[in-house]
PDB file of C-alpha atoms and ligand atoms in Angstrom:
ATOM      1  CA  UNK A   3      15.062 -19.313  31.671  1.00  0.00           C
ATOM      2  CA  UNK A   4      11.115 -18.601  32.253  1.00  0.00           C
ATOM      3  CA  UNK A   5       9.299 -16.047  33.540  1.00  0.00           C
ATOM      4  CA  UNK A   6       6.425 -16.080  36.119  1.00  0.00           C
ATOM      5  CA  UNK A   7       4.083 -15.177  33.284  1.00  0.00           C
ATOM      6  CA  UNK A   8       3.231 -16.757  30.188  1.00  0.00           C
ATOM      7  CA  UNK A   9       4.158 -15.867  26.980  1.00  0.00           C
ATOM      8  CA  UNK A  10       2.719 -16.866  23.488  1.00  0.00           C
ATOM      9  CA  UNK A  11       4.725 -17.605  20.440  1.00  0.00           C
ATOM     10  CA  UNK A  12       5.740 -17.544  16.876  1.00  0.00           C
ATOM     11  CA  UNK A  13       8.263 -20.374  15.245  1.00  0.00           C
ATOM     12  CA  UNK A  14       8.932 -19.542  12.117  1.00  0.00           C
ATOM     13  CA  UNK A  15      11.061 -22.169   9.561  1.00  0.00           C
ATOM     14  CA  UNK A  16      13.986 -19.769   8.123  1.00  0.00           C
ATOM     15  CA  UNK A  17      13.322 -20.974   5.070  1.00  0.00           C
ATOM     16  CA  UNK A  18      12.451 -18.183   2.790  1.00  0.00           C
ATOM     17  CA  UNK A  19      11.309 -15.111   3.711  1.00  0.00           C
ATOM     18  CA  UNK A  20       7.813 -14.815   5.094  1.00  0.00           C
ATOM     19  CA  UNK A  21       4.486 -14.356   3.206  1.00  0.00           C
ATOM     20  CA  UNK A  22       1.564 -12.596   4.143  1.00  0.00           C
ATOM     21  CA  UNK A  23      -0.212 -15.021   5.050  1.00  0.00           C
ATOM     22  CA  UNK A  24       2.864 -16.063   8.059  1.00  0.00           C
ATOM     23  CA  UNK A  25       2.600 -12.688   8.767  1.00  0.00           C
ATOM     24  CA  UNK A  26      -0.807 -12.913   9.418  1.00  0.00           C
ATOM     25  CA  UNK A  27      -0.662 -16.234  12.285  1.00  0.00           C
ATOM     26  CA  UNK A  28       2.644 -14.303  13.766  1.00  0.00           C
ATOM     27  CA  UNK A  29       0.293 -10.514  14.187  1.00  0.00           C
ATOM     28  CA  UNK A  30      -2.172 -12.949  15.989  1.00  0.00           C
ATOM     29  CA  UNK A  31       0.292 -15.004  17.905  1.00  0.00           C
ATOM     30  CA  UNK A  32       1.628 -11.894  19.001  1.00  0.00           C
ATOM     31  CA  UNK A  33      -2.152 -10.212  19.589  1.00  0.00           C
ATOM     32  CA  UNK A  34      -3.769 -13.888  21.601  1.00  0.00           C
ATOM     33  CA  UNK A  35      -0.617 -13.077  23.685  1.00  0.00           C
ATOM     34  CA  UNK A  36      -1.262  -9.504  25.023  1.00  0.00           C
ATOM     35  CA  UNK A  37      -4.557  -9.755  24.855  1.00  0.00           C
ATOM     36  CA  UNK A  38      -4.385 -12.374  27.397  1.00  0.00           C
ATOM     37  CA  UNK A  39      -1.590 -10.532  29.195  1.00  0.00           C
ATOM     38  CA  UNK A  40       0.936 -13.130  28.651  1.00  0.00           C
ATOM     39  CA  UNK A  41       4.599 -12.161  26.823  1.00  0.00           C
ATOM     40  CA  UNK A  42       6.117 -13.209  23.670  1.00  0.00           C
ATOM     41  CA  UNK A  43       8.599 -15.309  22.424  1.00  0.00           C
ATOM     42  CA  UNK A  44      10.429 -15.516  19.363  1.00  0.00           C
ATOM     43  CA  UNK A  45      11.674 -19.314  18.466  1.00  0.00           C
ATOM     44  CA  UNK A  46      13.696 -20.019  14.977  1.00  0.00           C
ATOM     45  CA  UNK A  47      13.335 -23.515  14.492  1.00  0.00           C
ATOM     46  CA  UNK A  48      16.106 -24.826  12.879  1.00  0.00           C
ATOM     47  CA  UNK A  49      16.631 -28.118  13.179  1.00  0.00           C
ATOM     48  CA  UNK A  50      16.955 -28.714   8.831  1.00  0.00           C
ATOM     49  CA  UNK A  51      20.532 -27.172   8.376  1.00  0.00           C
ATOM     50  CA  UNK A  52      20.017 -28.407   4.695  1.00  0.00           C
ATOM     51  CA  UNK A  53      17.134 -25.877   4.684  1.00  0.00           C
ATOM     52  CA  UNK A  54      17.703 -23.105   6.946  1.00  0.00           C
ATOM     53  CA  UNK A  55      20.159 -20.570   7.355  1.00  0.00           C
ATOM     54  CA  UNK A  56      21.319 -17.304  10.401  1.00  0.00           C
ATOM     55  CA  UNK A  57      20.632 -15.013   7.165  1.00  0.00           C
ATOM     56  CA  UNK A  58      17.256 -15.820   6.519  1.00  0.00           C
ATOM     57  CA  UNK A  59      16.615 -16.126  10.266  1.00  0.00           C
ATOM     58  CA  UNK A  60      17.934 -12.594  10.763  1.00  0.00           C
ATOM     59  CA  UNK A  61      15.582 -11.341   8.004  1.00  0.00           C
ATOM     60  CA  UNK A  62      12.652 -12.607   9.802  1.00  0.00           C
ATOM     61  CA  UNK A  63      13.219 -11.530  12.927  1.00  0.00           C
ATOM     62  CA  UNK A  64      13.839  -7.740  10.420  1.00  0.00           C
ATOM     63  CA  UNK A  65      10.186  -7.955   9.307  1.00  0.00           C
ATOM     64  CA  UNK A  66       8.544  -9.962  12.474  1.00  0.00           C
ATOM     65  CA  UNK A  67      10.435  -6.342  14.748  1.00  0.00           C
ATOM     66  CA  UNK A  68       9.057  -4.337  11.576  1.00  0.00           C
ATOM     67  CA  UNK A  69       5.309  -5.104  12.582  1.00  0.00           C
ATOM     68  CA  UNK A  70       5.935  -5.263  16.618  1.00  0.00           C
ATOM     69  CA  UNK A  71       6.311  -8.427  16.723  1.00  0.00           C
ATOM     70  CA  UNK A  72       9.261  -9.189  18.969  1.00  0.00           C
ATOM     71  CA  UNK A  73      10.354 -11.400  21.523  1.00  0.00           C
ATOM     72  CA  UNK A  74      10.469 -10.113  25.095  1.00  0.00           C
ATOM     73  CA  UNK A  75      12.790 -12.882  26.107  1.00  0.00           C
ATOM     74  CA  UNK A  76      16.281 -14.556  24.707  1.00  0.00           C
ATOM     75  CA  UNK A  77      15.526 -15.658  20.482  1.00  0.00           C
ATOM     76  CA  UNK A  78      16.193 -19.624  21.080  1.00  0.00           C
ATOM     77  CA  UNK A  79      17.643 -20.998  18.095  1.00  0.00           C
ATOM     78  CA  UNK A  80      16.727 -24.824  17.906  1.00  0.00           C
ATOM     79  CA  UNK A  81      19.806 -25.194  16.248  1.00  0.00           C
ATOM     80  CA  UNK A  82      22.260 -25.129  19.115  1.00  0.00           C
ATOM     81  CA  UNK A  83      19.674 -27.105  21.292  1.00  0.00           C
ATOM     82  CA  UNK A  84      20.836 -30.009  20.873  1.00  0.00           C
ATOM     83  CA  UNK A  85      22.029 -31.036  24.953  1.00  0.00           C
ATOM     84  CA  UNK A  86      18.255 -29.865  25.343  1.00  0.00           C
ATOM     85  CA  UNK A  87      17.007 -32.361  23.098  1.00  0.00           C
ATOM     86  CA  UNK A  88      19.636 -35.028  24.347  1.00  0.00           C
ATOM     87  CA  UNK A  89      18.595 -34.268  27.950  1.00  0.00           C
ATOM     88  CA  UNK A  90      14.810 -34.894  27.082  1.00  0.00           C
ATOM     89  CA  UNK A  91      15.344 -37.782  25.052  1.00  0.00           C
ATOM     90  CA  UNK A  92      17.419 -39.724  27.989  1.00  0.00           C
ATOM     91  CA  UNK A  93      14.810 -38.915  30.681  1.00  0.00           C
ATOM     92  CA  UNK A  94      12.632 -40.555  28.107  1.00  0.00           C
ATOM     93  CA  UNK A  95      14.728 -43.724  27.778  1.00  0.00           C
ATOM     94  CA  UNK A  96      15.357 -43.841  31.609  1.00  0.00           C
ATOM     95  CA  UNK A  97      11.838 -44.702  31.757  1.00  0.00           C
ATOM     96  CA  UNK A  98      11.857 -47.381  28.849  1.00  0.00           C
ATOM     97  CA  UNK A  99       9.743 -45.003  26.638  1.00  0.00           C
ATOM     98  CA  UNK A 100      12.455 -44.618  23.500  1.00  0.00           C
ATOM     99  CA  UNK A 101      13.848 -47.651  21.569  1.00  0.00           C
ATOM    100  CA  UNK A 102      15.982 -47.407  18.474  1.00  0.00           C
ATOM    101  CA  UNK A 103      15.124 -48.306  14.830  1.00  0.00           C
ATOM    102  CA  UNK A 104      16.726 -49.272  12.597  1.00  0.00           C
ATOM    103  CA  UNK A 105      14.231 -48.917   9.434  1.00  0.00           C
ATOM    104  CA  UNK A 106      14.977 -48.108   6.500  1.00  0.00           C
ATOM    105  CA  UNK A 107      12.649 -45.093   4.522  1.00  0.00           C
ATOM    106  CA  UNK A 108      11.595 -48.355   2.159  1.00  0.00           C
ATOM    107  CA  UNK A 109      11.285 -50.937   4.994  1.00  0.00           C
ATOM    108  CA  UNK A 110       9.023 -48.589   6.611  1.00  0.00           C
ATOM    109  CA  UNK A 111       7.077 -47.758   2.724  1.00  0.00           C
ATOM    110  CA  UNK A 112       6.981 -51.699   2.422  1.00  0.00           C
ATOM    111  CA  UNK A 113       5.656 -52.407   6.142  1.00  0.00           C
ATOM    112  CA  UNK A 114       3.037 -50.212   5.775  1.00  0.00           C
ATOM    113  CA  UNK A 115       1.366 -51.756   2.525  1.00  0.00           C
ATOM    114  CA  UNK A 116       1.327 -54.851   4.323  1.00  0.00           C
ATOM    115  CA  UNK A 117      -2.555 -56.065   4.766  1.00  0.00           C
ATOM    116  CA  UNK A 118      -2.441 -54.979   8.093  1.00  0.00           C
ATOM    117  CA  UNK A 119      -0.596 -52.300   8.471  1.00  0.00           C
ATOM    118  CA  UNK A 120      -2.401 -48.640   9.085  1.00  0.00           C
ATOM    119  CA  UNK A 121      -0.895 -46.403   6.742  1.00  0.00           C
ATOM    120  CA  UNK A 122       1.382 -43.356   7.482  1.00  0.00           C
ATOM    121  CA  UNK A 123       2.054 -44.915  10.816  1.00  0.00           C
ATOM    122  CA  UNK A 124       5.535 -46.033  11.885  1.00  0.00           C
ATOM    123  CA  UNK A 125       4.694 -50.624  11.460  1.00  0.00           C
ATOM    124  CA  UNK A 126       6.591 -51.301  15.276  1.00  0.00           C
ATOM    125  CA  UNK A 127       9.133 -52.943  12.940  1.00  0.00           C
ATOM    126  CA  UNK A 128      11.640 -52.349  15.536  1.00  0.00           C
ATOM    127  CA  UNK A 129       9.427 -52.120  18.779  1.00  0.00           C
ATOM    128  CA  UNK A 130      10.180 -55.662  20.485  1.00  0.00           C
ATOM    129  CA  UNK A 131      13.552 -56.506  19.275  1.00  0.00           C
ATOM    130  CA  UNK A 132      15.132 -58.670  21.462  1.00  0.00           C
ATOM    131  CA  UNK A 133      18.717 -57.000  22.955  1.00  0.00           C
ATOM    132  CA  UNK A 134      20.758 -59.751  20.247  1.00  0.00           C
ATOM    133  CA  UNK A 135      18.496 -58.644  17.381  1.00  0.00           C
ATOM    134  CA  UNK A 136      19.237 -55.342  18.060  1.00  0.00           C
ATOM    135  CA  UNK A 137      23.285 -55.699  18.530  1.00  0.00           C
ATOM    136  CA  UNK A 138      23.070 -57.150  14.910  1.00  0.00           C
ATOM    137  CA  UNK A 139      21.169 -54.501  13.391  1.00  0.00           C
ATOM    138  CA  UNK A 140      22.948 -51.961  14.632  1.00  0.00           C
ATOM    139  CA  UNK A 141      26.330 -53.049  13.252  1.00  0.00           C
ATOM    140  CA  UNK A 142      24.865 -54.119  10.292  1.00  0.00           C
ATOM    141  CA  UNK A 143      23.704 -50.368   9.801  1.00  0.00           C
ATOM    142  CA  UNK A 144      27.308 -49.022  11.577  1.00  0.00           C
ATOM    143  CA  UNK A 145      29.186 -50.242   8.846  1.00  0.00           C
ATOM    144  CA  UNK A 146      26.795 -49.022   6.178  1.00  0.00           C
ATOM    145  CA  UNK A 147      28.043 -45.190   8.291  1.00  0.00           C
ATOM    146  CA  UNK A 148      24.234 -44.966   9.675  1.00  0.00           C
ATOM    147  CA  UNK A 149      23.429 -44.222  12.628  1.00  0.00           C
ATOM    148  CA  UNK A 150      19.923 -45.989  14.540  1.00  0.00           C
ATOM    149  CA  UNK A 151      16.881 -43.449  15.062  1.00  0.00           C
ATOM    150  CA  UNK A 152      15.687 -43.145  17.999  1.00  0.00           C
ATOM    151  CA  UNK A 153      11.547 -43.702  18.514  1.00  0.00           C
ATOM    152  CA  UNK A 154       9.389 -43.167  20.965  1.00  0.00           C
ATOM    153  CA  UNK A 155       7.302 -46.149  22.525  1.00  0.00           C
ATOM    154  CA  UNK A 156       4.048 -44.582  22.957  1.00  0.00           C
ATOM    155  CA  UNK A 157       2.065 -46.056  25.108  1.00  0.00           C
ATOM    156  CA  UNK A 158      -1.750 -45.318  24.506  1.00  0.00           C
ATOM    157  CA  UNK A 159      -3.810 -45.571  21.082  1.00  0.00           C
ATOM    158  CA  UNK A 160      -4.550 -41.840  21.047  1.00  0.00           C
ATOM    159  CA  UNK A 161      -4.200 -38.100  22.590  1.00  0.00           C
ATOM    160  CA  UNK A 162      -6.479 -35.340  22.701  1.00  0.00           C
ATOM    161  CA  UNK A 163      -6.372 -31.772  23.089  1.00  0.00           C
ATOM    162  CA  UNK A 164      -9.235 -28.809  23.341  1.00  0.00           C
ATOM    163  CA  UNK A 165      -8.289 -26.372  20.480  1.00  0.00           C
ATOM    164  CA  UNK A 166      -9.528 -23.219  21.069  1.00  0.00           C
ATOM    165  CA  UNK A 167     -10.159 -22.754  18.058  1.00  0.00           C
ATOM    166  CA  UNK A 168     -11.475 -26.762  16.675  1.00  0.00           C
ATOM    167  CA  UNK A 169     -12.926 -27.896  19.636  1.00  0.00           C
ATOM    168  CA  UNK A 170     -11.991 -31.472  20.882  1.00  0.00           C
ATOM    169  CA  UNK A 171      -9.240 -32.739  19.008  1.00  0.00           C
ATOM    170  CA  UNK A 172      -8.044 -36.640  19.014  1.00  0.00           C
ATOM    171  CA  UNK A 173      -5.851 -38.057  16.783  1.00  0.00           C
ATOM    172  CA  UNK A 174      -4.130 -41.109  16.706  1.00  0.00           C
ATOM    173  CA  UNK A 175      -0.663 -42.071  18.758  1.00  0.00           C
ATOM    174  CA  UNK A 176       2.505 -43.055  16.795  1.00  0.00           C
ATOM    175  CA  UNK A 177       5.778 -43.895  17.880  1.00  0.00           C
ATOM    176  CA  UNK A 178       7.150 -40.851  16.512  1.00  0.00           C
ATOM    177  CA  UNK A 179      10.702 -40.442  15.640  1.00  0.00           C
ATOM    178  CA  UNK A 180      12.291 -38.189  18.134  1.00  0.00           C
ATOM    179  CA  UNK A 181      16.085 -37.882  16.711  1.00  0.00           C
ATOM    180  CA  UNK A 182      16.514 -38.871  12.890  1.00  0.00           C
ATOM    181  CA  UNK A 183      19.286 -42.140  11.993  1.00  0.00           C
ATOM    182  CA  UNK A 184      21.350 -42.138   9.110  1.00  0.00           C
ATOM    183  CA  UNK A 185      23.726 -40.566   7.890  1.00  0.00           C
ATOM    184  CA  UNK A 186      22.903 -37.173   9.255  1.00  0.00           C
ATOM    185  CA  UNK A 187      21.583 -37.808  12.636  1.00  0.00           C
ATOM    186  CA  UNK A 188      19.648 -34.911  14.401  1.00  0.00           C
ATOM    187  CA  UNK A 189      17.234 -33.904  16.064  1.00  0.00           C
ATOM    188  CA  UNK A 190      13.155 -34.060  15.391  1.00  0.00           C
ATOM    189  CA  UNK A 191      10.797 -31.555  14.882  1.00  0.00           C
ATOM    190  CA  UNK A 192       8.359 -32.897  17.661  1.00  0.00           C
ATOM    191  CA  UNK A 193      10.843 -33.143  20.744  1.00  0.00           C
ATOM    192  CA  UNK A 194      12.652 -29.604  19.423  1.00  0.00           C
ATOM    193  CA  UNK A 195       9.131 -27.538  19.807  1.00  0.00           C
ATOM    194  CA  UNK A 196       7.843 -29.348  23.201  1.00  0.00           C
ATOM    195  CA  UNK A 197      11.407 -29.013  25.033  1.00  0.00           C
ATOM    196  CA  UNK A 198      11.495 -25.514  23.451  1.00  0.00           C
ATOM    197  CA  UNK A 199       7.945 -24.326  24.475  1.00  0.00           C
ATOM    198  CA  UNK A 200       8.722 -25.664  27.666  1.00  0.00           C
ATOM    199  CA  UNK A 201      11.954 -23.469  28.539  1.00  0.00           C
ATOM    200  CA  UNK A 202      10.668 -20.362  26.553  1.00  0.00           C
ATOM    201  CA  UNK A 203       7.540 -20.019  29.116  1.00  0.00           C
ATOM    202  CA  UNK A 204       5.340 -20.790  26.409  1.00  0.00           C
ATOM    203  CA  UNK A 205       2.017 -21.925  27.663  1.00  0.00           C
ATOM    204  CA  UNK A 206      -0.398 -20.419  24.764  1.00  0.00           C
ATOM    205  CA  UNK A 207       0.402 -21.670  21.368  1.00  0.00           C
ATOM    206  CA  UNK A 208      -1.719 -20.046  18.457  1.00  0.00           C
ATOM    207  CA  UNK A 209      -0.438 -21.584  15.085  1.00  0.00           C
ATOM    208  CA  UNK A 210      -1.865 -22.439  11.617  1.00  0.00           C
ATOM    209  CA  UNK A 211      -3.791 -25.254  10.653  1.00  0.00           C
ATOM    210  CA  UNK A 212      -1.760 -27.165   9.405  1.00  0.00           C
ATOM    211  CA  UNK A 213       0.025 -27.856  12.740  1.00  0.00           C
ATOM    212  CA  UNK A 214      -3.806 -28.635  14.003  1.00  0.00           C
ATOM    213  CA  UNK A 215      -3.032 -32.362  13.084  1.00  0.00           C
ATOM    214  CA  UNK A 216       0.389 -32.852  15.156  1.00  0.00           C
ATOM    215  CA  UNK A 217      -0.503 -31.528  18.836  1.00  0.00           C
ATOM    216  CA  UNK A 218      -2.081 -34.021  20.108  1.00  0.00           C
ATOM    217  CA  UNK A 219       1.225 -36.037  19.424  1.00  0.00           C
ATOM    218  CA  UNK A 220       3.214 -32.984  21.247  1.00  0.00           C
ATOM    219  CA  UNK A 221       1.103 -32.419  24.003  1.00  0.00           C
ATOM    220  CA  UNK A 222       1.402 -36.033  24.587  1.00  0.00           C
ATOM    221  CA  UNK A 223       4.954 -35.517  24.343  1.00  0.00           C
ATOM    222  CA  UNK A 224       4.951 -32.432  27.304  1.00  0.00           C
ATOM    223  CA  UNK A 225       3.054 -34.864  29.418  1.00  0.00           C
ATOM    224  CA  UNK A 226       4.965 -37.446  29.115  1.00  0.00           C
ATOM    225  CA  UNK A 227       7.970 -34.755  30.240  1.00  0.00           C
ATOM    226  CA  UNK A 228       5.995 -33.890  32.832  1.00  0.00           C
ATOM    227  CA  UNK A 229       5.854 -30.677  31.048  1.00  0.00           C
ATOM    228  CA  UNK A 230       2.797 -28.618  31.038  1.00  0.00           C
ATOM    229  CA  UNK A 231       0.503 -28.488  27.958  1.00  0.00           C
ATOM    230  CA  UNK A 232      -0.254 -24.557  26.458  1.00  0.00           C
ATOM    231  CA  UNK A 233      -2.874 -23.673  25.179  1.00  0.00           C
ATOM    232  CA  UNK A 234      -3.679 -24.594  21.688  1.00  0.00           C
ATOM    233  CA  UNK A 235      -5.760 -22.153  18.924  1.00  0.00           C
ATOM    234  CA  UNK A 236      -5.132 -23.411  15.167  1.00  0.00           C
ATOM    235  CA  UNK A 237      -5.936 -20.538  12.950  1.00  0.00           C
ATOM    236  CA  UNK A 238      -7.117 -20.855   9.688  1.00  0.00           C
ATOM    237  CA  UNK A 239      -4.376 -20.789   6.658  1.00  0.00           C
ATOM    238  CA  UNK A 240      -4.135 -17.791   4.198  1.00  0.00           C
ATOM    239  CA  UNK A 241      -5.452 -18.771   0.876  1.00  0.00           C
ATOM    240  CA  UNK A 242      -4.634 -18.047  -2.721  1.00  0.00           C
ATOM    241  CA  UNK A 243      -6.903 -16.394  -5.408  1.00  0.00           C
ATOM    242  CA  UNK A 244      -7.435 -20.164  -6.587  1.00  0.00           C
ATOM    243  CA  UNK A 245      -7.912 -21.763  -3.219  1.00  0.00           C
ATOM    244  CA  UNK A 246      -4.973 -23.115  -2.553  1.00  0.00           C
ATOM    245  CA  UNK A 247      -2.997 -22.669   0.261  1.00  0.00           C
ATOM    246  CA  UNK A 248      -1.144 -19.187   0.075  1.00  0.00           C
ATOM    247  CA  UNK A 249       3.395 -20.055  -0.734  1.00  0.00           C
ATOM    248  CA  UNK A 250       5.902 -18.859  -1.743  1.00  0.00           C
ATOM    249  CA  UNK A 251       5.940 -20.895  -4.926  1.00  0.00           C
ATOM    250  CA  UNK A 252       2.929 -19.894  -5.781  1.00  0.00           C
ATOM    251  CA  UNK A 253       3.844 -15.714  -6.024  1.00  0.00           C
ATOM    252  CA  UNK A 254       2.530 -15.526  -2.691  1.00  0.00           C
ATOM    253  CA  UNK A 255       4.323 -11.783  -1.323  1.00  0.00           C
ATOM    254  CA  UNK A 256       6.590 -11.294   1.226  1.00  0.00           C
ATOM    255  CA  UNK A 257       7.246  -8.607   3.695  1.00  0.00           C
ATOM    256  CA  UNK A 258       9.710  -7.272   1.085  1.00  0.00           C
ATOM    257  CA  UNK A 259       7.907  -7.578  -1.995  1.00  0.00           C
ATOM    258  CA  UNK A 260       5.331  -5.574  -0.475  1.00  0.00           C
ATOM    259  CA  UNK A 261       8.112  -2.544   1.084  1.00  0.00           C
ATOM    260  CA  UNK A 262       8.768  -2.295  -2.651  1.00  0.00           C
ATOM    261  CA  UNK A 263       5.020  -1.790  -3.714  1.00  0.00           C
ATOM    262  CA  UNK A 264       5.522   1.012  -1.611  1.00  0.00           C
ATOM    263  CA  UNK A 265       3.961  -1.132   1.385  1.00  0.00           C
ATOM    264  CA  UNK A 266       4.793   0.687   4.725  1.00  0.00           C
ATOM    265  CA  UNK A 267       4.453  -1.690   8.047  1.00  0.00           C
ATOM    266  CA  UNK A 268       1.793   0.203   9.134  1.00  0.00           C
ATOM    267  CA  UNK A 269       0.045  -0.278   5.759  1.00  0.00           C
ATOM    268  CA  UNK A 270       0.812  -4.034   5.958  1.00  0.00           C
ATOM    269  CA  UNK A 271      -0.506  -4.378   9.789  1.00  0.00           C
ATOM    270  CA  UNK A 272      -3.393  -2.497   8.372  1.00  0.00           C
ATOM    271  CA  UNK A 273      -3.856  -4.677   6.255  1.00  0.00           C
ATOM    272  CA  UNK A 274      -3.415  -8.058   8.380  1.00  0.00           C
ATOM    273  CA  UNK A 275      -5.994  -6.325  10.789  1.00  0.00           C
ATOM    274  CA  UNK A 276      -8.301  -6.654   7.975  1.00  0.00           C
ATOM    275  CA  UNK A 277      -8.130  -9.620   7.544  1.00  0.00           C
ATOM    276  CA  UNK A 278      -8.472 -10.678  11.288  1.00  0.00           C
ATOM    277  CA  UNK A 279     -11.711  -8.934  10.974  1.00  0.00           C
ATOM    278  CA  UNK A 280     -10.673  -5.515  12.401  1.00  0.00           C
ATOM    279  CA  UNK A 281     -10.272  -2.697  10.184  1.00  0.00           C
ATOM    280  CA  UNK A 282      -9.521   0.254  10.779  1.00  0.00           C
ATOM    281  CA  UNK A 283      -6.868  -0.793  13.660  1.00  0.00           C
ATOM    282  CA  UNK A 284      -3.623   1.430  13.759  1.00  0.00           C
ATOM    283  CA  UNK A 285      -1.660  -0.267  15.766  1.00  0.00           C
ATOM    284  CA  UNK A 286      -0.696  -3.832  17.102  1.00  0.00           C
ATOM    285  CA  UNK A 287      -1.644  -2.508  21.322  1.00  0.00           C
ATOM    286  CA  UNK A 288      -5.430  -1.565  19.507  1.00  0.00           C
ATOM    287  CA  UNK A 289      -5.741  -4.266  17.569  1.00  0.00           C
ATOM    288  CA  UNK A 290      -5.440  -6.591  20.360  1.00  0.00           C
ATOM    289  CA  UNK A 291      -7.537  -4.911  22.932  1.00  0.00           C
ATOM    290  CA  UNK A 292     -10.592  -7.321  21.502  1.00  0.00           C
ATOM    291  CA  UNK A 293      -8.994 -10.009  19.981  1.00  0.00           C
ATOM    292  CA  UNK A 294      -9.445 -13.097  20.324  1.00  0.00           C
ATOM    293  CA  UNK A 295      -8.175 -15.958  18.430  1.00  0.00           C
ATOM    294  CA  UNK A 296     -11.102 -18.233  18.292  1.00  0.00           C
ATOM    295  CA  UNK A 297     -12.934 -16.142  16.278  1.00  0.00           C
ATOM    296  CA  UNK A 298     -10.175 -16.763  13.316  1.00  0.00           C
ATOM    297  CA  UNK A 299     -11.007 -21.049  12.697  1.00  0.00           C
ATOM    298  CA  UNK A 300     -13.228 -20.242   9.827  1.00  0.00           C
ATOM    299  CA  UNK A 301     -13.502 -18.902   7.059  1.00  0.00           C
ATOM    300  CA  UNK A 302     -10.270 -19.063   5.782  1.00  0.00           C
ATOM    301  CA  UNK A 303      -9.156 -15.422   4.485  1.00  0.00           C
ATOM    302  CA  UNK A 304      -7.930 -14.398   0.922  1.00  0.00           C
ATOM    303  CA  UNK A 305      -4.451 -12.847  -0.187  1.00  0.00           C
ATOM    304  CA  UNK A 306      -5.397 -10.195  -1.317  1.00  0.00           C
ATOM    305  CA  UNK A 307      -9.155 -10.055  -1.155  1.00  0.00           C
ATOM    306  CA  UNK A 308      -9.278  -9.778   2.774  1.00  0.00           C
ATOM    307  CA  UNK A 309      -6.441  -7.722   3.525  1.00  0.00           C
ATOM    308  CA  UNK A 310      -7.350  -4.764   0.488  1.00  0.00           C
ATOM    309  CA  UNK A 311      -9.900  -2.492   1.372  1.00  0.00           C
TER     310      UNK A 311
HETATM  311  N1  LIG B  20       8.641 -24.097  12.321  1.00  0.00           N
HETATM  312  C1  LIG B  20       7.508 -24.656  12.201  1.00  0.00           C
HETATM  313  C2  LIG B  20       6.566 -24.195  10.913  1.00  0.00           C
HETATM  314  O1  LIG B  20       7.218 -23.586  10.341  1.00  0.00           O
HETATM  315  C3  LIG B  20       6.180 -24.476  12.991  1.00  0.00           C
HETATM  316  C4  LIG B  20       6.324 -24.982  14.300  1.00  0.00           C
HETATM  317  C5  LIG B  20       5.669 -24.588  15.682  1.00  0.00           C
HETATM  318  O2  LIG B  20       4.553 -23.624  15.304  1.00  0.00           O
HETATM  319  O3  LIG B  20       5.580 -25.133  15.849  1.00  0.00           O
HETATM  320  O4  LIG B  20       5.678 -25.022  10.008  1.00  0.00           O
END
């Protein structure tokens, strides 16, 4: 289901109501798409069944729609896309780019703290096992009621993207998990995002700077799958009054909290416009006229100071 025109997108995880920082990123993504004559996709990143629920997803879609941020194509729910992820993993596997990993989290942690290991990277324990070693480890996991994970056999030490807001960003590649193992196996975030962006015709990714570091990995995965690499722009996250990243936990208001305080959608949009350096704009279309996401790298903005006059 792709359309000719490329698209931007916003892809929240339905684990709680969107707060003002999330809404700002969503509006920025929508404006960047509109300013470049693209369509727009909203996706529900609900792979994590324990944290996500459909009711929250519906509330998020309503809150976005109230601001005018709507999908002009099918809203994709990642929890329903297992077959597409399987097909993508099989394409990689057919080229020898996937291997089973039998490590527990603890085993990985221990191997990562060995003298020559790189902290935070998969130590490669299962990368080059023989077939008989695999059989034996697979059987052992099965007895424990656990499935192996699937990992990508990365072929390059690092990968680079050109980010419209941050410039050239190169990061080391890791043998990332494509499918989590254990007692509740499931498809992993990077594979899902890459497959779904391509499925929805997304060729422009504007999202929060917290995801900057994973973008080279996702672009690499897209290249292995023969999918087009989207253009990226990672915009600054909103900070609270203490200079900490705004979070629901530390009291960031949601659209609904603000509505209870008497904010209508127009006021909310005007506040977001102000935080985007466009005070006085009355509508999304007006904001889109001169919008450029590369202006949003820095400095970070603060809630409420940079939103409210
Ligand atoms: N669902 C992810 C999140 O809420 C974002 C995914 C993405 O933008 O690629 O953090």
